[in-house]
Short mmCIF file of C-alpha atoms and ligand atoms in Angstrom, two decimals:
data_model
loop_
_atom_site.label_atom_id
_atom_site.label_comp_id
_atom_site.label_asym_id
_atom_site.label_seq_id
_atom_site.Cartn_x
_atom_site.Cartn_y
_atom_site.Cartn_z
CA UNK A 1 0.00 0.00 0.00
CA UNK A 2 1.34 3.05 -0.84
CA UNK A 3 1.03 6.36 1.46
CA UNK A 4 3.18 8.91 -0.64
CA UNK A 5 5.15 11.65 0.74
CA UNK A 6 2.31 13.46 2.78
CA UNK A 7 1.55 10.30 4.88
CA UNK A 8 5.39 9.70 5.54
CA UNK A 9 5.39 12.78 7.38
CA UNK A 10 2.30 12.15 9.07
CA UNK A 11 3.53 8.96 10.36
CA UNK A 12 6.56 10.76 11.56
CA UNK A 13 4.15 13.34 13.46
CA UNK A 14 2.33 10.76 14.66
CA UNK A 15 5.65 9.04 15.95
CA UNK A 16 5.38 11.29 18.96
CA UNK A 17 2.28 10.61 19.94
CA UNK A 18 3.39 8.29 22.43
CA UNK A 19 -0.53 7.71 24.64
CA UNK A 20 -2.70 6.76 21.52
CA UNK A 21 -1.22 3.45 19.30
CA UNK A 22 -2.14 5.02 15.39
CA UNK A 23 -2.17 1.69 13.39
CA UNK A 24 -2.27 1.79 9.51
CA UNK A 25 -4.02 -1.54 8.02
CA UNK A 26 -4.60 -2.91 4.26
CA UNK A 27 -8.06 -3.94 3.46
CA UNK A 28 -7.31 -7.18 4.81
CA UNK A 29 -6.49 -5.54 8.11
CA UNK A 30 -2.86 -6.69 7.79
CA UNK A 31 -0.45 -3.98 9.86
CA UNK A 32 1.48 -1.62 7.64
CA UNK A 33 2.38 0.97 9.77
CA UNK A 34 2.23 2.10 13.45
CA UNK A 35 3.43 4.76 15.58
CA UNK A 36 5.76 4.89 18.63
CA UNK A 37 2.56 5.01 21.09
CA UNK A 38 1.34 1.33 19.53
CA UNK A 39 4.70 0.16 20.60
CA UNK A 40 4.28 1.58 23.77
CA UNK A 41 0.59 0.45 24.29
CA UNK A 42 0.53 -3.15 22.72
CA UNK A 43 4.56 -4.03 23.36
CA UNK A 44 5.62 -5.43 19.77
CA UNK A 45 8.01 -3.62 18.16
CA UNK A 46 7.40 -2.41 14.72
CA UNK A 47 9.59 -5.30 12.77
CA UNK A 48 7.51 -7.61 14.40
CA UNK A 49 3.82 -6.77 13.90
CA UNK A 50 4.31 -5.49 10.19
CA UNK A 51 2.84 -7.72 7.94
CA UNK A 52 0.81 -9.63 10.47
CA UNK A 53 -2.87 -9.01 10.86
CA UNK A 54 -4.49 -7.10 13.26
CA UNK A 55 -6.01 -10.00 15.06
CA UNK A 56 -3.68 -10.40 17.24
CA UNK A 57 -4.46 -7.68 19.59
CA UNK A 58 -8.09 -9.31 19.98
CA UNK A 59 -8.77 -11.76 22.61
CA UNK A 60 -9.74 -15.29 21.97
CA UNK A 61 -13.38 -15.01 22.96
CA UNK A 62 -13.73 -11.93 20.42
CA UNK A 63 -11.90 -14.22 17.53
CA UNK A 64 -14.19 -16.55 17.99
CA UNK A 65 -16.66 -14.01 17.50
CA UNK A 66 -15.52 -12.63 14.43
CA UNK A 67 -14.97 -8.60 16.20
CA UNK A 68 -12.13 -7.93 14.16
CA UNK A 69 -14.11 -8.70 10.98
CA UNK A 70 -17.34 -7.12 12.09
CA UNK A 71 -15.79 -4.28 13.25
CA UNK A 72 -13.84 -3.76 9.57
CA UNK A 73 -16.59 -4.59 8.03
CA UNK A 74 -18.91 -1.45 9.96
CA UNK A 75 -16.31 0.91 9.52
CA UNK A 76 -16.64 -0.06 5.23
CA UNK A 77 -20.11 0.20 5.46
CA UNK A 78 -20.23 3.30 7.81
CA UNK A 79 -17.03 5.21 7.09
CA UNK A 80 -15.87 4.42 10.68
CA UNK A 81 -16.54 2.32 13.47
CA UNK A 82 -15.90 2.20 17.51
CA UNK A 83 -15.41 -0.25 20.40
CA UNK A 84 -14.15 -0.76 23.88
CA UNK A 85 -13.37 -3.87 25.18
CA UNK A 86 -10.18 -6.06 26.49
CA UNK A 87 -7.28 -7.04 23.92
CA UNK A 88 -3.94 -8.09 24.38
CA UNK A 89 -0.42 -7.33 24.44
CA UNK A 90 2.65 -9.02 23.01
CA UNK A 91 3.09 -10.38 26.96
CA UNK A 92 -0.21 -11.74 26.79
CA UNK A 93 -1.14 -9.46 29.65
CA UNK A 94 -4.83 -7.65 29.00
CA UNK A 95 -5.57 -3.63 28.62
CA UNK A 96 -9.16 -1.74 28.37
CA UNK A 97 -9.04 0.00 24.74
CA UNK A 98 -11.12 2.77 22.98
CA UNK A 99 -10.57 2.18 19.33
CA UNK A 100 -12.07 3.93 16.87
CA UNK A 101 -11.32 2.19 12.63
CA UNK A 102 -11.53 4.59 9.81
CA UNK A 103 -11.88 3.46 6.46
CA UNK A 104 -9.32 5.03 3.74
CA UNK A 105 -10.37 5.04 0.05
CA UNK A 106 -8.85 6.09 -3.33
CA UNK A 107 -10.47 8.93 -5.08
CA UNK A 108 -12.61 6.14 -7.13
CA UNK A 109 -14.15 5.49 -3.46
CA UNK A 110 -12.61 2.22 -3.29
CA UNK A 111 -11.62 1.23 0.10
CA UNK A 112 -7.93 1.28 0.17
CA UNK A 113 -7.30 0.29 3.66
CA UNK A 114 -8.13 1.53 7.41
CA UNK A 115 -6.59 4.06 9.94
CA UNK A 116 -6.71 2.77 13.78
CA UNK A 117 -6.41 4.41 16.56
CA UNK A 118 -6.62 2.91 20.43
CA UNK A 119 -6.10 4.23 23.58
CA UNK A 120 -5.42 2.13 26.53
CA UNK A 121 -7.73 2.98 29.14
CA UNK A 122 -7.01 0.76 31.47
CA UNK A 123 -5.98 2.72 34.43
CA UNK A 124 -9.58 5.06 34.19
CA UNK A 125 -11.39 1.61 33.80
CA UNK A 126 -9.94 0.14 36.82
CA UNK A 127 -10.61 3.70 38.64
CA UNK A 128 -13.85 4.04 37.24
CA UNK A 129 -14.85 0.20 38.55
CA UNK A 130 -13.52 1.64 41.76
CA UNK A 131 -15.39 4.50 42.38
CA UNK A 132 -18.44 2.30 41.31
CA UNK A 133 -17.80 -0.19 44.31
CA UNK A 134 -17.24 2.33 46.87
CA UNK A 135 -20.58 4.33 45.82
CA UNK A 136 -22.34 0.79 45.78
CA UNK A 137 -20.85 -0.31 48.97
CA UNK A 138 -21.55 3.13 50.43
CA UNK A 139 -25.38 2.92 49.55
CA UNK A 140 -25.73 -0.23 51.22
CA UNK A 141 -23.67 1.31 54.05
CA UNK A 142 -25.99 3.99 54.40
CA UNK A 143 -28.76 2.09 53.77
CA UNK A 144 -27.89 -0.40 56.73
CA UNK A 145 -27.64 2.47 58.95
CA UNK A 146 -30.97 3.84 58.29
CA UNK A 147 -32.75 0.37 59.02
CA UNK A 148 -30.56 0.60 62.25
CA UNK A 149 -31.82 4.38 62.77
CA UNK A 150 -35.13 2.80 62.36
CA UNK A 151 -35.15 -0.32 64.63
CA UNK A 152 -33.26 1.46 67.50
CA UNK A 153 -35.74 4.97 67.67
CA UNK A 154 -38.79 2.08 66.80
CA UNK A 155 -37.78 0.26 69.66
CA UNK A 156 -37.02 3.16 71.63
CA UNK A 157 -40.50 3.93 71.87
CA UNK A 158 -42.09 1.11 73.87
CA UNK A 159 -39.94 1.97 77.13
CA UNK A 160 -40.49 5.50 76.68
CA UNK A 161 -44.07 5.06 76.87
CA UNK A 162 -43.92 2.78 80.02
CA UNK A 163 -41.56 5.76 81.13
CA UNK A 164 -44.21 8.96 80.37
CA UNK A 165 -46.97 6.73 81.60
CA UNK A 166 -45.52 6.27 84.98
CA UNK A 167 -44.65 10.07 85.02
CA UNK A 168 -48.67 10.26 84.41
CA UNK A 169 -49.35 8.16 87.07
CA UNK A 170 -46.95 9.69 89.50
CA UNK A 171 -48.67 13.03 88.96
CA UNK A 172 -52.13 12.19 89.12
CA UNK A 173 -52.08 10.03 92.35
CA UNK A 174 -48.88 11.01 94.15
CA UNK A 175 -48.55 15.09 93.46
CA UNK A 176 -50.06 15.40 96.65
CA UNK A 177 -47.54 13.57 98.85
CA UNK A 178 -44.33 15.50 96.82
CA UNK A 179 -42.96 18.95 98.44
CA UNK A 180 -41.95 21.61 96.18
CA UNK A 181 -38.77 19.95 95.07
CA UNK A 182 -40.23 17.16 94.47
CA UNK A 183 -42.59 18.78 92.03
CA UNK A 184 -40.28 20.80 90.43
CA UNK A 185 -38.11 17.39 89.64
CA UNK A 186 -41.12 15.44 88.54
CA UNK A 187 -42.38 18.54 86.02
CA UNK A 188 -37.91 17.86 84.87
CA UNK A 189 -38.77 14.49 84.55
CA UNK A 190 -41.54 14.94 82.59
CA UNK A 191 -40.51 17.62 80.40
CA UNK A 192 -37.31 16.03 79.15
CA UNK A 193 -39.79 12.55 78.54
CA UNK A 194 -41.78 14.60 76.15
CA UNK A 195 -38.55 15.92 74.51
CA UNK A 196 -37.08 12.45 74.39
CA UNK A 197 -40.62 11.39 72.52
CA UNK A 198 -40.24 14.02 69.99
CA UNK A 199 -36.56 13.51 69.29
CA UNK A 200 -36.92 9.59 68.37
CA UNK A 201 -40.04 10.82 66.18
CA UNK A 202 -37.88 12.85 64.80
CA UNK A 203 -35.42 10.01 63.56
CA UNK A 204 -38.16 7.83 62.93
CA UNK A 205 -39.82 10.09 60.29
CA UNK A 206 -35.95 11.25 58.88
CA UNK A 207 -35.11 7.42 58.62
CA UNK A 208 -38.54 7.11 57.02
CA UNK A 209 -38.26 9.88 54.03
CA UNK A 210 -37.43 7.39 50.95
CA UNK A 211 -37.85 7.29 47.22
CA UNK A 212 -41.44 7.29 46.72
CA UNK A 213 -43.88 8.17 44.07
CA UNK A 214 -42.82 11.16 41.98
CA UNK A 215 -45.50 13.19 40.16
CA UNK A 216 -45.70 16.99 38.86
CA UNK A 217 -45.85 19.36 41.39
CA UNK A 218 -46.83 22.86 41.06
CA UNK A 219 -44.62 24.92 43.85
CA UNK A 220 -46.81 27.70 43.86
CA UNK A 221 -50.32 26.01 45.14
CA UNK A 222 -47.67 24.00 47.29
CA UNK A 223 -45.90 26.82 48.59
CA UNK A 224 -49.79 28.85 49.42
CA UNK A 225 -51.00 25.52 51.12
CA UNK A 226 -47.61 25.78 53.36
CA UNK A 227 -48.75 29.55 53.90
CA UNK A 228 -51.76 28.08 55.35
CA UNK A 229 -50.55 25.87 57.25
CA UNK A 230 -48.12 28.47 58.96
CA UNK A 231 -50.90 30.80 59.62
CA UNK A 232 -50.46 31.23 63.39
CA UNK A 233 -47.21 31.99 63.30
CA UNK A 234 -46.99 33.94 60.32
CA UNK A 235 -49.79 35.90 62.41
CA UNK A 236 -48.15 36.00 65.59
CA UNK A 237 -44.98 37.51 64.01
CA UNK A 238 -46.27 39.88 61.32
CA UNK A 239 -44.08 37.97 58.54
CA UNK A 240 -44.41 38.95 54.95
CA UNK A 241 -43.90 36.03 52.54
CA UNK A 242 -43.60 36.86 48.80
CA UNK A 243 -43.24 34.41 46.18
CA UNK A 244 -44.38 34.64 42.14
CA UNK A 245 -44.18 32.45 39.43
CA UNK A 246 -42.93 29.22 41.31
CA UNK A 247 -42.39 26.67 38.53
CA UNK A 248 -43.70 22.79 38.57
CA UNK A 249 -41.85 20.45 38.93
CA UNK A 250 -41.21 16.63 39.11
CA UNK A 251 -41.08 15.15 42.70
CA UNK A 252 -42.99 13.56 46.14
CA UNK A 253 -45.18 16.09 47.22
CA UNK A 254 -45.19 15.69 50.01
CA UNK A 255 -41.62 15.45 50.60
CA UNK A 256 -41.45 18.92 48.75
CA UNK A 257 -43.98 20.33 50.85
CA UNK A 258 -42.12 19.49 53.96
CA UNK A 259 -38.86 21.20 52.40
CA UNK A 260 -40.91 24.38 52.06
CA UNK A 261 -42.40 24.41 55.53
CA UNK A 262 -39.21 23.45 57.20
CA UNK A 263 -37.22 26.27 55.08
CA UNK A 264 -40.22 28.99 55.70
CA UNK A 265 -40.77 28.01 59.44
CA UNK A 266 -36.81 28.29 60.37
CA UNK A 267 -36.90 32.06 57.83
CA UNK A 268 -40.17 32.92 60.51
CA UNK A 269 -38.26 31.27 63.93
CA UNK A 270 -34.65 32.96 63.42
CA UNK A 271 -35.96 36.47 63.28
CA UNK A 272 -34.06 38.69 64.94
CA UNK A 273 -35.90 40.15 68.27
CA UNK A 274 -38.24 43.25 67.57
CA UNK A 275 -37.96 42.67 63.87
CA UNK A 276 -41.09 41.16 61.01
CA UNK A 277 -39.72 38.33 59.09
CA UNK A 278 -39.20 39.54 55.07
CA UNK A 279 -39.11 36.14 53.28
CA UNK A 280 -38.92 35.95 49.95
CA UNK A 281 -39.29 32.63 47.45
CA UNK A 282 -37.87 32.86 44.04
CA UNK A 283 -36.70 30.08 41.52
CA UNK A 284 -34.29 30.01 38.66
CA UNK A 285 -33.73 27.01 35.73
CA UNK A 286 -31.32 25.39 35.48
CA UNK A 287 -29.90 22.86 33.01
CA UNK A 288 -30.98 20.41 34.66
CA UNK A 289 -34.07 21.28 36.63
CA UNK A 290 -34.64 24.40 39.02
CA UNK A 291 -33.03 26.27 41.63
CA UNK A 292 -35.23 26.94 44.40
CA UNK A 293 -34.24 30.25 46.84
CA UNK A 294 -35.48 31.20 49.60
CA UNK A 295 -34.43 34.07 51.72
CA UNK A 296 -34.94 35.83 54.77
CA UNK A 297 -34.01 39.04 57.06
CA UNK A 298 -33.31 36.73 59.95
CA UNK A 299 -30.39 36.26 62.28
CA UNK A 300 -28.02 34.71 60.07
CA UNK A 301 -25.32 31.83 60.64
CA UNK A 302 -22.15 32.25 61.32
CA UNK A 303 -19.90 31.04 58.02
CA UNK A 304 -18.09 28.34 60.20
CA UNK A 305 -21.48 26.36 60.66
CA UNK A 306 -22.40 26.54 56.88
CA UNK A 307 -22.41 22.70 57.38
CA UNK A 308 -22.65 21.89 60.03
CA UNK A 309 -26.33 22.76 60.22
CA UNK A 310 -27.82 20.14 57.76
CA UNK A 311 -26.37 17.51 60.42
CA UNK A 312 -29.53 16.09 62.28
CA UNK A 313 -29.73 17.23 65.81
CA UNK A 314 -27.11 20.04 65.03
CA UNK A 315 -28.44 23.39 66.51
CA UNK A 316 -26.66 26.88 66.85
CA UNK A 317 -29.25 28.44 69.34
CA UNK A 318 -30.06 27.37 72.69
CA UNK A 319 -33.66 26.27 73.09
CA UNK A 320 -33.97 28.76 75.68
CA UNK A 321 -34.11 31.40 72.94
CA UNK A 322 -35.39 29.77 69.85
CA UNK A 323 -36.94 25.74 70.11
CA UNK A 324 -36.52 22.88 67.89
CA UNK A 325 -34.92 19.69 67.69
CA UNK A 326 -32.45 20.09 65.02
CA UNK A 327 -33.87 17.30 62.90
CA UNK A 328 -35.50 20.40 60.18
CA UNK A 329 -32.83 21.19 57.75
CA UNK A 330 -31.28 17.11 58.08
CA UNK A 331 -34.73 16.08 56.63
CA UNK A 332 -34.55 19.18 54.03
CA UNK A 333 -31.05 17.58 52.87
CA UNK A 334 -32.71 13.71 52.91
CA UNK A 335 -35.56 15.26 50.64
CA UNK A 336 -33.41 17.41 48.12
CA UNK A 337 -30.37 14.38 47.78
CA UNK A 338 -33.73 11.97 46.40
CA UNK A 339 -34.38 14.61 44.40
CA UNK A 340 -31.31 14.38 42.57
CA UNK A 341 -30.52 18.39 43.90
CA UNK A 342 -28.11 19.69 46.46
CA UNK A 343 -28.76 22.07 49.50
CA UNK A 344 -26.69 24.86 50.91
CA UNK A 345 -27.09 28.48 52.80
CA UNK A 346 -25.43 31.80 52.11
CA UNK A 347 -25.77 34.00 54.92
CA UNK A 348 -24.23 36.84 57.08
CA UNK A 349 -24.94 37.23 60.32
CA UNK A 350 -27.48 39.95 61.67
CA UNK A 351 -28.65 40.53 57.95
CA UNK A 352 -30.24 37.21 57.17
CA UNK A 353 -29.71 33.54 55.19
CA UNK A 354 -30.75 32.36 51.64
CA UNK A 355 -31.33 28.95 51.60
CA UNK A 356 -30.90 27.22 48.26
CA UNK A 357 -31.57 24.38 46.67
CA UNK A 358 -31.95 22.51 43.55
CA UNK A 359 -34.66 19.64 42.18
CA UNK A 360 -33.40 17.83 39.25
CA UNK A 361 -35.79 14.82 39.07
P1 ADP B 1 -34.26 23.46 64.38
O1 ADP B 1 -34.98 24.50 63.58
O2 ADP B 1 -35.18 22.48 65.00
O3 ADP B 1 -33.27 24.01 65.35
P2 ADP B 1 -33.01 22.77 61.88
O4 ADP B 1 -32.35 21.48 61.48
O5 ADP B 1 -34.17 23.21 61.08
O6 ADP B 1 -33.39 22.57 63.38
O7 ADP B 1 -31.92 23.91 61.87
C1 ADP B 1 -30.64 23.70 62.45
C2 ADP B 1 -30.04 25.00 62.92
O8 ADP B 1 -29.72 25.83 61.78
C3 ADP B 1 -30.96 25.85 63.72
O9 ADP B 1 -30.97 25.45 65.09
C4 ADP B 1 -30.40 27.26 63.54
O10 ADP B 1 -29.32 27.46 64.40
C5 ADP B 1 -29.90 27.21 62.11
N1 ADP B 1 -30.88 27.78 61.15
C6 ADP B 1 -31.75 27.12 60.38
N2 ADP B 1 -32.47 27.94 59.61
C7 ADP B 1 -32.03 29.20 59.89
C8 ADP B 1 -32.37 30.51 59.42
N3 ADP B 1 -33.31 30.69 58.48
N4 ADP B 1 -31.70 31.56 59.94
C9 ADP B 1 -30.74 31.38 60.88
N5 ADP B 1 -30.38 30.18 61.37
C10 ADP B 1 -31.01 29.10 60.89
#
């Protein structure tokens, strides 16, 4: 086969490429030329793979399937033609390659031979099938750990109960016989019962939030209904909420609705003293889905707890000044990450947060 003076130099070019092996076959697919990088890359040197056919990089599975053919074959039909898959080197040893056949023709469109090119991507395979593993192994990880979450607040319950019942009991037939201490510890007693009840509801319902049905969802009814639902404290603290022209979206509805009550009732809660909550909902699209905002005048949070505050039962405040449980912006996270969408907060402190997140389902 003749290449002529252009294609001498362009085999000398393609000399240095030394990551991608450039293979130049006849019509048989019999090797007439190759650059430094197939030397590299398949471990023959060039006086010993000219002349022979290209089958020897293929596996013995794939001879027996006729790839080699096929794939010469496709890239006559089709101009060119692709594949990844094991072959092997002179050693005998295996590598992952990307090869992509051209076919080369004479100006009478006669199919003079075929231009090769493979890259050995063996290493990103092999990091690739990693990172696959971990993720796997790290679903079922986190996946054990929510049953656990589940069993241990489930069973958690029972001697609670026996626990608040008692406390019941103690109050309604022995208050009498107690001092003023003795009160005092009993209401402790029964206070931190209650808060110990809603706590492991808490984890129940976070461990509970799962893939479930996904439907369209139109975020401004949802976002009105949560308006309703807030009424008495929206009331009590004079809070304006705006909002316009929330999109629909794909997702659980109710998990959606939950994200949009926990964001607006934290923008109401972390007012600052003396001040009327301005909260504002706004969205933005996105390639991929939307980009949900929602901002308030509020207290703020310190840059250093960014994080730290999607954690569950992670709380800046005491509950002396503002009350929760610290389970609200854990189940906003659970709820966004089945979503497809991350969650985050911009904020400075004394001037308020934006909360934002993104639905990509
Ligand atoms: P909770 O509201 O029960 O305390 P969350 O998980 O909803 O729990 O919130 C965790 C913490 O993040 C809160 O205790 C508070 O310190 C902070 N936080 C959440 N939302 C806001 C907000 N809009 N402005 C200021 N701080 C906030």
């Amino acid at each position: 086969m003749h290449f002529g003076k252009d294609q001498t130099e362009l085999l000398n070019m393609l000399d240095e490429i030394e990551d991608y092996a450039i293979l130049f076959l006849d019509k048989e697919g019999n090797i007439v030329d190759w650059n430094k990088g197939a030397e590299n890359i398949k471990g023959y040197s060039s006086a010993e793979v000219i002349g022979r056919n290209f089958r020897i990089f293929y596996t013995e599975e794939d001879l027996l399937n006729g790839k080699p053919e096929s794939l010469l074959q496709a890239a006559i039909k089709l101009g060119k033609a692709s594949d990844e898959g094991w072959r092997v080197k002179k050693d005998g040893h295996r590598f992952w390659g990307s090869i992509l056949i051209k076919a080369m023709y004479d100006e009478n469109k006669n199919v003079l031979g075929f231009s090769k090119v493979t890259r050995d991507l063996t290493e990103k395979m092999r990091k690739d099938r990693a990172i696959r593993n971990y993720a796997r192994e790290l679903a079922a990880y986190n996946k054990q750990l929510e049953q656990f979450v589940y069993i241990a607040s489930h069973d958690l319950q029972e001697p609670l109960l026996t626990v608040t019942n008692f406390i019941d009991l103690l109050e309604e037939e022995y208050s009498g016989n107690l001092d003023k201490d003795g009160l005092l510890y009993l209401s402790y007693i029964s206070q931190s019962a209650e808060r110990m009840k809603d706590l492991i509801k808490g984890l129940l319902d976070y461990s509970r939030i799962g893939v479930s049905r996904i439907s369209t969802v139109d975020c401004e009814i949802l976002v009105e209904q949560v308006k309703n639902d807030l009424h008495s404290s929206i009331q009590k603290s004079g809070a304006n909420i705006y909002f316009h022209n929330l999109p629909v979206v794909n997702g659980n509805e109710t998990q959606i609705r939950q994200l949009f009550q926990n964001l607006i009732s934290n923008a109401i809660k972390f007012r600052k003293p003396g001040s009327i909550p301005e909260i504002e909902i706004s969205a933005e699209r996105q390639e991929q889905g939307w980009k949900f905002l929602v901002r308030d005048n509020g207290i703020g949070i310190d840059e250093r707890y960014k994080e730290k505050i999607f954690v569950i039962f992670q709380r800046l405040n005491h509950r002396s000044e503002y009350e929760g449980n610290g389970i609200g912006l854990a189940h906003c996270k659970k709820i966004v990450e089945l979503h497809d969408g991350e969650i985050y907060v911009e904020s400075i402190l004394q001037q308020g947060s934006t909360f934002c997140f993104t639905l990509n389902k």
